Amino acid sequence: MSHESPLAPLGEHLAARSTAAAMRVQQEALQAARDHLRAQGFQELLPPLIGPVTDPGGRGAKALDVDFYGHRYKLMTSAILYKQASLRGFGKLFYIAPNVRVEPAETAGTGRHLVEFHQIDVEVAGATRADAMALAEGLLTHVVDHMWRAVPDVLRELGRDRESFTELLAGPFDRITHTEAVERLVSVGHPQNPDGEIDWEGEEMLSHKAERPFFVTGYPKGSRGFYDREDPDRPGELRNFDLIAHGGFGELVSGSEREADYATIVTRMRESGENPAKYKWYLDTARDGIPASAGFGMGVERLVRFLTGLDALWQVSAYPKLPGVATP
């Protein structure tokens, strides 16, 4: 059931000065990201919009079905499966990928969720988690530095000051394990599940306490998708990571090393309750051989919100669609 929209009419939203400023920031951020990745030898591909299957998702989000000539296809919630398949021809690739996730209606008030959003989706054959983390850190640092050279007037008009990014630009980001993150939250009275994702409230609490972005590594097996590689040296732990922005803005990036072995992927699917038969084209590709890899997705709207300091993701989307809210 949809709810009455709390948003201004679309025409008013598009005419607002804050929307125009956010779109200038978005434009510069995407240009900076493209320049940075292309300079490192990445190939940009146009992402698929529909397919027979997509990322199974999590936290209650669902995919939308479409009728594709009598077949039930999905709108992409993530391009991860196609990124892995594309490594057969492109060893370093990225998308600026639209995604559609039907989030639970109660997430409309978090300020951090949209039904339609975009990701800078990156994948590298032969890469490790450490490689992907370094790439994500370098990408964010480059984008922030570019913004303060390209549109400082726009950022200041939005109330941002360069000092808020000093620590980000100063050097390597901090990193903690998922176990350490849970311990920190429990120590301040937040009941965080040690076997699951860091919940949104806990993530925001950690984000507010930080002075620069930081990585959380090693989420427990079962908390993420079947494609995140299990650490061979630490059974039950995944070789993945999130990059959390400081200042309360929360997760900007999620990434991992990938499972590439056919038999292991099938086992992981079954362990997570997925039906391997749904993933026939992907498993056929895996059986033929896909390279080991690592990569990540950086949320475009979350990045722009972080850069602009605006309160909610809908403010940095030209055509926002909030969970549970029927809008144009």
mmCIF file of C-alpha atoms in Angstrom:
data_model
loop_
_atom_site.group_PDB
_atom_site.id
_atom_site.type_symbol
_atom_site.label_atom_id
_atom_site.label_comp_id
_atom_site.label_asym_id
_atom_site.label_seq_id
_atom_site.Cartn_x
_atom_site.Cartn_y
_atom_site.Cartn_z
ATOM 1 C CA MET A 1 0.000 0.000 0.000
ATOM 2 C CA SER A 2 1.332 3.438 -0.898
ATOM 3 C CA HIS A 3 1.303 6.363 1.484
ATOM 4 C CA GLU A 4 0.624 10.041 0.957
ATOM 5 C CA SER A 5 3.812 11.680 -0.256
ATOM 6 C CA PRO A 6 5.609 13.985 2.210
ATOM 7 C CA LEU A 7 7.494 15.485 -0.730
ATOM 8 C CA ALA A 8 6.791 18.712 -2.555
ATOM 9 C CA PRO A 9 5.150 18.363 -5.982
ATOM 10 C CA LEU A 10 7.726 17.309 -8.558
ATOM 11 C CA GLY A 11 7.720 20.661 -10.359
ATOM 12 C CA GLU A 12 8.463 22.537 -7.134
ATOM 13 C CA HIS A 13 11.201 20.088 -6.200
ATOM 14 C CA LEU A 14 12.895 20.435 -9.587
ATOM 15 C CA ALA A 15 12.728 24.249 -9.355
ATOM 16 C CA ALA A 16 14.241 24.413 -5.849
ATOM 17 C CA ARG A 17 17.690 26.010 -5.498
ATOM 18 C CA SER A 18 18.876 23.099 -3.363
ATOM 19 C CA THR A 19 17.938 20.611 -6.104
ATOM 20 C CA ALA A 20 19.843 22.611 -8.713
ATOM 21 C CA ALA A 21 22.875 22.731 -6.428
ATOM 22 C CA ALA A 22 22.698 18.997 -5.731
ATOM 23 C CA MET A 23 22.515 18.233 -9.462
ATOM 24 C CA ARG A 24 25.627 20.341 -10.113
ATOM 25 C CA VAL A 25 27.424 18.413 -7.412
ATOM 26 C CA GLN A 26 26.191 15.113 -8.862
ATOM 27 C CA GLN A 27 27.366 16.052 -12.343
ATOM 28 C CA GLU A 28 30.845 16.963 -11.126
ATOM 29 C CA ALA A 29 31.095 13.878 -8.917
ATOM 30 C CA LEU A 30 30.224 11.535 -11.789
ATOM 31 C CA GLN A 31 32.662 13.273 -14.131
ATOM 32 C CA ALA A 32 35.412 13.031 -11.520
ATOM 33 C CA ALA A 33 34.673 9.347 -10.921
ATOM 34 C CA ARG A 34 34.727 8.553 -14.634
ATOM 35 C CA ASP A 35 37.991 10.440 -15.170
ATOM 36 C CA HIS A 36 39.625 8.722 -12.196
ATOM 37 C CA LEU A 37 38.622 5.207 -13.246
ATOM 38 C CA ARG A 38 39.387 5.653 -16.936
ATOM 39 C CA ALA A 39 42.855 7.002 -16.060
ATOM 40 C CA GLN A 40 43.481 3.663 -14.319
ATOM 41 C CA GLY A 41 42.524 1.611 -17.357
ATOM 42 C CA PHE A 42 38.890 0.834 -16.557
ATOM 43 C CA GLN A 43 36.339 0.223 -19.299
ATOM 44 C CA GLU A 44 32.889 1.724 -18.758
ATOM 45 C CA LEU A 45 30.025 -0.511 -19.879
ATOM 46 C CA LEU A 46 26.318 0.268 -20.013
ATOM 47 C CA PRO A 47 24.589 -1.885 -17.377
ATOM 48 C CA PRO A 48 21.636 -4.190 -17.986
ATOM 49 C CA LEU A 49 18.239 -2.973 -16.767
ATOM 50 C CA ILE A 50 16.371 -6.297 -16.680
ATOM 51 C CA GLY A 51 17.351 -9.945 -16.471
ATOM 52 C CA PRO A 52 16.050 -13.389 -15.558
ATOM 53 C CA VAL A 53 17.553 -12.963 -12.079
ATOM 54 C CA THR A 54 19.214 -10.266 -9.997
ATOM 55 C CA ASP A 55 20.971 -9.827 -6.671
ATOM 56 C CA PRO A 56 18.736 -11.513 -4.066
ATOM 57 C CA GLY A 57 19.054 -8.423 -1.867
ATOM 58 C CA GLY A 58 18.619 -8.169 1.865
ATOM 59 C CA ARG A 59 17.109 -6.235 4.790
ATOM 60 C CA GLY A 60 13.628 -6.818 3.393
ATOM 61 C CA ALA A 61 14.200 -5.243 -0.037
ATOM 62 C CA LYS A 62 12.511 -6.940 -2.998
ATOM 63 C CA ALA A 63 12.907 -6.904 -6.767
ATOM 64 C CA LEU A 64 10.176 -5.849 -9.191
ATOM 65 C CA ASP A 65 8.993 -8.357 -11.789
ATOM 66 C CA VAL A 66 8.432 -7.477 -15.450
ATOM 67 C CA ASP A 67 6.825 -9.536 -18.229
ATOM 68 C CA PHE A 68 9.542 -10.162 -20.814
ATOM 69 C CA TYR A 69 7.834 -11.953 -23.711
ATOM 70 C CA GLY A 70 6.076 -14.337 -21.382
ATOM 71 C CA HIS A 71 9.048 -14.784 -19.045
ATOM 72 C CA ARG A 72 9.220 -13.344 -15.540
ATOM 73 C CA TYR A 73 12.267 -11.091 -15.518
ATOM 74 C CA LYS A 74 13.553 -8.758 -12.806
ATOM 75 C CA LEU A 75 14.479 -5.106 -12.737
ATOM 76 C CA MET A 76 18.076 -4.966 -11.580
ATOM 77 C CA THR A 77 18.575 -4.448 -7.852
ATOM 78 C CA SER A 78 22.335 -4.730 -8.436
ATOM 79 C CA ALA A 79 24.588 -5.434 -11.415
ATOM 80 C CA ILE A 80 26.897 -7.749 -9.436
ATOM 81 C CA LEU A 81 26.169 -10.939 -11.400
ATOM 82 C CA TYR A 82 26.681 -9.179 -14.733
ATOM 83 C CA LYS A 83 29.906 -7.572 -13.488
ATOM 84 C CA GLN A 84 31.338 -11.003 -12.747
ATOM 85 C CA ALA A 85 30.251 -12.381 -16.120
ATOM 86 C CA SER A 86 31.726 -9.358 -17.905
ATOM 87 C CA LEU A 87 35.177 -10.118 -16.518
ATOM 88 C CA ARG A 88 35.419 -12.766 -19.235
ATOM 89 C CA GLY A 89 36.041 -9.914 -21.674
ATOM 90 C CA PHE A 90 36.935 -6.887 -19.546
ATOM 91 C CA GLY A 91 39.403 -7.241 -16.697
ATOM 92 C CA LYS A 92 38.705 -3.806 -15.198
ATOM 93 C CA LEU A 93 35.197 -2.449 -15.655
ATOM 94 C CA PHE A 94 32.656 -0.100 -14.183
ATOM 95 C CA TYR A 95 29.030 0.912 -14.619
ATOM 96 C CA ILE A 96 27.021 3.924 -13.558
ATOM 97 C CA ALA A 97 24.156 1.575 -12.808
ATOM 98 C CA PRO A 98 20.485 2.320 -12.067
ATOM 99 C CA ASN A 99 18.931 0.018 -9.478
ATOM 100 C CA VAL A 100 15.372 -0.552 -8.291
ATOM 101 C CA ARG A 101 14.758 -2.043 -4.844
ATOM 102 C CA VAL A 102 11.339 -2.128 -3.242
ATOM 103 C CA GLU A 103 12.461 -1.253 0.268
ATOM 104 C CA PRO A 104 10.137 -1.743 3.261
ATOM 105 C CA ALA A 105 7.817 1.253 3.638
ATOM 106 C CA GLU A 106 9.136 1.996 7.125
ATOM 107 C CA THR A 107 12.544 2.924 5.641
ATOM 108 C CA ALA A 108 11.038 6.056 4.061
ATOM 109 C CA GLY A 109 11.854 8.001 7.220
ATOM 110 C CA THR A 110 15.534 7.010 7.478
ATOM 111 C CA GLY A 111 16.696 9.631 4.965
ATOM 112 C CA ARG A 112 18.940 6.923 3.500
ATOM 113 C CA HIS A 113 16.682 4.871 1.236
ATOM 114 C CA LEU A 114 15.158 5.319 -2.204
ATOM 115 C CA VAL A 115 13.393 2.805 -4.416
ATOM 116 C CA GLU A 116 15.295 4.079 -7.476
ATOM 117 C CA PHE A 117 18.979 4.834 -7.020
ATOM 118 C CA HIS A 118 22.311 4.556 -8.814
ATOM 119 C CA GLN A 119 25.698 3.039 -8.073
ATOM 120 C CA ILE A 120 29.223 3.471 -9.361
ATOM 121 C CA ASP A 121 29.759 -0.265 -9.781
ATOM 122 C CA VAL A 122 33.401 -1.382 -10.080
ATOM 123 C CA GLU A 123 34.987 -4.822 -10.589
ATOM 124 C CA VAL A 124 38.587 -5.963 -11.137
ATOM 125 C CA ALA A 125 39.724 -9.444 -12.187
ATOM 126 C CA GLY A 126 42.395 -10.929 -9.930
ATOM 127 C CA ALA A 127 41.917 -8.270 -7.251
ATOM 128 C CA THR A 128 41.818 -8.823 -3.507
ATOM 129 C CA ARG A 129 39.704 -7.156 -0.836
ATOM 130 C CA ALA A 130 42.676 -4.930 -0.016
ATOM 131 C CA ASP A 131 42.875 -3.878 -3.676
ATOM 132 C CA ALA A 132 39.175 -3.030 -3.787
ATOM 133 C CA MET A 133 39.375 -1.071 -0.522
ATOM 134 C CA ALA A 134 42.327 0.941 -1.829
ATOM 135 C CA LEU A 135 40.437 1.638 -5.040
ATOM 136 C CA ALA A 136 37.320 2.790 -3.156
ATOM 137 C CA GLU A 137 39.411 5.017 -0.881
ATOM 138 C CA GLY A 138 41.231 6.536 -3.824
ATOM 139 C CA LEU A 139 38.008 7.127 -5.716
ATOM 140 C CA LEU A 140 36.304 8.901 -2.824
ATOM 141 C CA THR A 141 39.390 10.998 -2.088
ATOM 142 C CA HIS A 142 39.703 12.022 -5.729
ATOM 143 C CA VAL A 143 36.027 12.983 -5.990
ATOM 144 C CA VAL A 144 36.134 15.078 -2.799
ATOM 145 C CA ASP A 145 39.330 16.853 -3.872
ATOM 146 C CA HIS A 146 37.859 17.539 -7.318
ATOM 147 C CA MET A 147 34.662 18.984 -5.840
ATOM 148 C CA TRP A 148 36.531 21.586 -3.792
ATOM 149 C CA ARG A 149 38.458 22.636 -6.881
ATOM 150 C CA ALA A 150 35.519 22.572 -9.306
ATOM 151 C CA VAL A 151 32.458 23.842 -7.401
ATOM 152 C CA PRO A 152 33.512 25.246 -4.006
ATOM 153 C CA ASP A 153 30.920 28.017 -4.321
ATOM 154 C CA VAL A 154 28.116 25.466 -4.659
ATOM 155 C CA LEU A 155 29.297 23.496 -1.643
ATOM 156 C CA ARG A 156 29.555 26.650 0.479
ATOM 157 C CA GLU A 157 26.084 27.751 -0.635
ATOM 158 C CA LEU A 158 24.848 24.440 0.758
ATOM 159 C CA GLY A 159 26.561 25.127 4.074
ATOM 160 C CA ARG A 160 29.569 22.858 3.626
ATOM 161 C CA ASP A 161 33.092 23.880 4.596
ATOM 162 C CA ARG A 162 36.360 22.359 3.444
ATOM 163 C CA GLU A 163 37.446 21.746 7.031
ATOM 164 C CA SER A 164 34.775 19.027 7.273
ATOM 165 C CA PHE A 165 36.814 17.038 4.721
ATOM 166 C CA THR A 166 40.314 17.773 6.051
ATOM 167 C CA GLU A 167 40.722 14.427 7.769
ATOM 168 C CA LEU A 168 39.355 12.588 4.736
ATOM 169 C CA LEU A 169 41.957 14.194 2.491
ATOM 170 C CA ALA A 170 44.819 13.827 4.992
ATOM 171 C CA GLY A 171 45.632 10.168 4.617
ATOM 172 C CA PRO A 172 44.561 6.531 4.847
ATOM 173 C CA PHE A 173 41.102 5.752 6.181
ATOM 174 C CA ASP A 174 40.673 3.939 9.462
ATOM 175 C CA ARG A 175 39.434 0.348 9.546
ATOM 176 C CA ILE A 176 37.762 -1.892 12.092
ATOM 177 C CA THR A 177 36.403 -5.422 11.949
ATOM 178 C CA HIS A 178 32.720 -6.241 12.156
ATOM 179 C CA THR A 179 33.429 -7.831 15.547
ATOM 180 C CA GLU A 180 35.019 -4.595 16.795
ATOM 181 C CA ALA A 181 32.074 -2.561 15.476
ATOM 182 C CA VAL A 182 29.635 -4.809 17.358
ATOM 183 C CA GLU A 183 31.692 -4.503 20.547
ATOM 184 C CA ARG A 184 31.720 -0.703 20.305
ATOM 185 C CA LEU A 185 27.978 -0.554 19.877
ATOM 186 C CA VAL A 186 27.226 -3.011 22.669
ATOM 187 C CA SER A 187 29.542 -1.037 24.991
ATOM 188 C CA VAL A 188 27.356 2.070 24.574
ATOM 189 C CA GLY A 189 24.116 0.146 25.063
ATOM 190 C CA HIS A 190 23.139 -0.506 21.458
ATOM 191 C CA PRO A 191 21.845 -4.109 21.042
ATOM 192 C CA GLN A 192 23.659 -5.027 17.807
ATOM 193 C CA ASN A 193 23.260 -8.587 16.454
ATOM 194 C CA PRO A 194 26.791 -10.066 16.154
ATOM 195 C CA ASP A 195 25.692 -12.385 13.332
ATOM 196 C CA GLY A 196 24.055 -9.798 11.076
ATOM 197 C CA GLU A 197 24.541 -6.520 9.274
ATOM 198 C CA ILE A 198 25.306 -3.464 11.354
ATOM 199 C CA ASP A 199 21.797 -2.015 11.651
ATOM 200 C CA TRP A 200 21.044 1.499 10.408
ATOM 201 C CA GLU A 201 20.905 3.074 13.850
ATOM 202 C CA GLY A 202 24.180 1.459 14.860
ATOM 203 C CA GLU A 203 25.843 2.466 11.616
ATOM 204 C CA GLU A 204 24.766 6.072 12.148
ATOM 205 C CA MET A 205 26.097 6.016 15.708
ATOM 206 C CA LEU A 206 29.513 4.813 14.541
ATOM 207 C CA SER A 207 29.464 7.355 11.716
ATOM 208 C CA HIS A 208 28.798 10.260 14.094
ATOM 209 C CA LYS A 209 31.766 9.284 16.272
ATOM 210 C CA ALA A 210 34.240 9.267 13.369
ATOM 211 C CA GLU A 211 36.291 12.177 12.022
ATOM 212 C CA ARG A 212 37.037 10.559 8.677
ATOM 213 C CA PRO A 213 35.579 7.696 6.628
ATOM 214 C CA PHE A 214 36.397 4.212 7.887
ATOM 215 C CA PHE A 215 36.113 0.628 6.711
ATOM 216 C CA VAL A 216 34.235 -2.169 8.454
ATOM 217 C CA THR A 217 35.562 -5.559 7.329
ATOM 218 C CA GLY A 218 34.707 -9.227 7.756
ATOM 219 C CA TYR A 219 30.933 -9.445 8.004
ATOM 220 C CA PRO A 220 29.661 -12.850 9.144
ATOM 221 C CA LYS A 221 28.667 -15.446 6.586
ATOM 222 C CA GLY A 222 24.912 -15.342 6.085
ATOM 223 C CA SER A 223 24.681 -11.574 6.468
ATOM 224 C CA ARG A 224 25.516 -10.906 2.804
ATOM 225 C CA GLY A 225 24.970 -12.476 -0.604
ATOM 226 C CA PHE A 226 26.273 -15.819 -1.824
ATOM 227 C CA TYR A 227 28.780 -14.045 -4.096
ATOM 228 C CA ASP A 228 30.849 -12.581 -1.207
ATOM 229 C CA ARG A 229 33.828 -14.882 -0.741
ATOM 230 C CA GLU A 230 34.221 -16.732 2.542
ATOM 231 C CA ASP A 231 37.637 -16.189 4.109
ATOM 232 C CA PRO A 232 39.526 -19.497 3.747
ATOM 233 C CA ASP A 233 41.544 -18.668 6.867
ATOM 234 C CA ARG A 234 38.518 -17.657 8.951
ATOM 235 C CA PRO A 235 35.552 -19.942 8.244
ATOM 236 C CA GLY A 236 32.260 -18.174 8.809
ATOM 237 C CA GLU A 237 33.697 -14.755 7.961
ATOM 238 C CA LEU A 238 33.425 -13.035 4.589
ATOM 239 C CA ARG A 239 36.212 -11.198 2.793
ATOM 240 C CA ASN A 240 34.076 -8.111 2.356
ATOM 241 C CA PHE A 241 33.823 -4.537 3.570
ATOM 242 C CA ASP A 242 31.725 -1.418 3.898
ATOM 243 C CA LEU A 243 33.070 2.131 3.710
ATOM 244 C CA ILE A 244 31.276 4.342 6.232
ATOM 245 C CA ALA A 245 31.332 8.131 5.925
ATOM 246 C CA HIS A 246 31.880 10.282 8.984
ATOM 247 C CA GLY A 247 29.409 12.898 10.196
ATOM 248 C CA GLY A 248 26.423 10.581 10.443
ATOM 249 C CA PHE A 249 26.124 9.962 6.695
ATOM 250 C CA GLY A 250 26.646 6.217 6.995
ATOM 251 C CA GLU A 251 27.531 3.657 4.335
ATOM 252 C CA LEU A 252 28.835 4.927 1.001
ATOM 253 C CA VAL A 253 30.385 1.736 -0.383
ATOM 254 C CA SER A 254 29.872 -1.993 -0.058
ATOM 255 C CA GLY A 255 32.281 -4.478 -1.634
ATOM 256 C CA SER A 256 34.069 -7.804 -1.390
ATOM 257 C CA GLU A 257 36.167 -10.469 -2.953
ATOM 258 C CA ARG A 258 33.865 -12.725 -4.986
ATOM 259 C CA GLU A 259 33.197 -16.424 -5.005
ATOM 260 C CA ALA A 260 34.249 -17.670 -8.448
ATOM 261 C CA ASP A 261 34.280 -21.460 -8.065
ATOM 262 C CA TYR A 262 31.163 -23.073 -9.535
ATOM 263 C CA ALA A 263 30.656 -25.732 -6.846
ATOM 264 C CA THR A 264 31.222 -23.240 -4.037
ATOM 265 C CA ILE A 265 28.733 -20.777 -5.533
ATOM 266 C CA VAL A 266 26.064 -23.504 -5.744
ATOM 267 C CA THR A 267 26.727 -24.508 -2.141
ATOM 268 C CA ARG A 268 26.535 -20.910 -0.962
ATOM 269 C CA MET A 269 23.265 -20.399 -2.848
ATOM 270 C CA ARG A 270 21.724 -23.402 -1.137
ATOM 271 C CA GLU A 271 23.014 -22.297 2.268
ATOM 272 C CA SER A 272 21.360 -18.911 1.804
ATOM 273 C CA GLY A 273 18.033 -20.414 0.726
ATOM 274 C CA GLU A 274 18.412 -19.518 -2.955
ATOM 275 C CA ASN A 275 17.271 -21.912 -5.706
ATOM 276 C CA PRO A 276 20.250 -22.477 -8.051
ATOM 277 C CA ALA A 277 17.880 -23.273 -10.934
ATOM 278 C CA LYS A 278 16.868 -19.584 -11.023
ATOM 279 C CA TYR A 279 20.471 -18.629 -11.759
ATOM 280 C CA LYS A 280 21.022 -20.911 -14.758
ATOM 281 C CA TRP A 281 22.730 -18.388 -17.057
ATOM 282 C CA TYR A 282 25.006 -17.195 -14.264
ATOM 283 C CA LEU A 283 25.914 -20.717 -13.151
ATOM 284 C CA ASP A 284 26.548 -21.750 -16.761
ATOM 285 C CA THR A 285 29.004 -18.861 -16.993
ATOM 286 C CA ALA A 286 30.621 -19.839 -13.690
ATOM 287 C CA ARG A 287 30.957 -23.451 -14.850
ATOM 288 C CA ASP A 288 32.751 -22.243 -17.988
ATOM 289 C CA GLY A 289 35.022 -20.187 -15.738
ATOM 290 C CA ILE A 290 34.867 -16.655 -14.387
ATOM 291 C CA PRO A 291 37.965 -14.951 -12.986
ATOM 292 C CA ALA A 292 38.427 -14.457 -9.287
ATOM 293 C CA SER A 293 37.785 -10.790 -8.599
ATOM 294 C CA ALA A 294 36.930 -8.078 -6.122
ATOM 295 C CA GLY A 295 34.828 -4.972 -6.474
ATOM 296 C CA PHE A 296 32.307 -2.648 -4.936
ATOM 297 C CA GLY A 297 29.324 -0.402 -5.439
ATOM 298 C CA MET A 298 29.425 3.253 -4.379
ATOM 299 C CA GLY A 299 25.961 4.776 -3.998
ATOM 300 C CA VAL A 300 25.684 7.890 -6.175
ATOM 301 C CA GLU A 301 22.891 9.510 -4.197
ATOM 302 C CA ARG A 302 24.594 8.658 -0.895
ATOM 303 C CA LEU A 303 27.832 10.161 -2.209
ATOM 304 C CA VAL A 304 26.063 13.351 -3.296
ATOM 305 C CA ARG A 305 24.251 13.615 0.033
ATOM 306 C CA PHE A 306 27.601 13.274 1.829
ATOM 307 C CA LEU A 307 29.172 15.965 -0.368
ATOM 308 C CA THR A 308 26.269 18.394 -0.033
ATOM 309 C CA GLY A 309 25.392 17.748 3.613
ATOM 310 C CA LEU A 310 21.675 17.611 2.824
ATOM 311 C CA ASP A 311 19.384 15.785 5.208
ATOM 312 C CA ALA A 312 17.904 13.028 3.043
ATOM 313 C CA LEU A 313 18.510 11.133 -0.195
ATOM 314 C CA TRP A 314 15.304 12.389 -1.775
ATOM 315 C CA GLN A 315 16.822 15.893 -1.725
ATOM 316 C CA VAL A 316 19.673 14.772 -4.006
ATOM 317 C CA SER A 317 17.501 12.917 -6.529
ATOM 318 C CA ALA A 318 15.808 14.816 -9.345
ATOM 319 C CA TYR A 319 12.947 12.306 -9.370
ATOM 320 C CA PRO A 320 12.821 10.809 -5.873
ATOM 321 C CA LYS A 321 10.810 7.693 -5.123
ATOM 322 C CA LEU A 322 10.556 7.008 -1.426
ATOM 323 C CA PRO A 323 9.663 3.539 -0.122
ATOM 324 C CA GLY A 324 5.889 3.188 0.242
ATOM 325 C CA VAL A 325 5.177 6.540 -1.425
ATOM 326 C CA ALA A 326 3.508 6.676 -4.859
ATOM 327 C CA THR A 327 5.106 9.562 -6.775
ATOM 328 C CA PRO A 328 5.563 10.524 -10.456
#
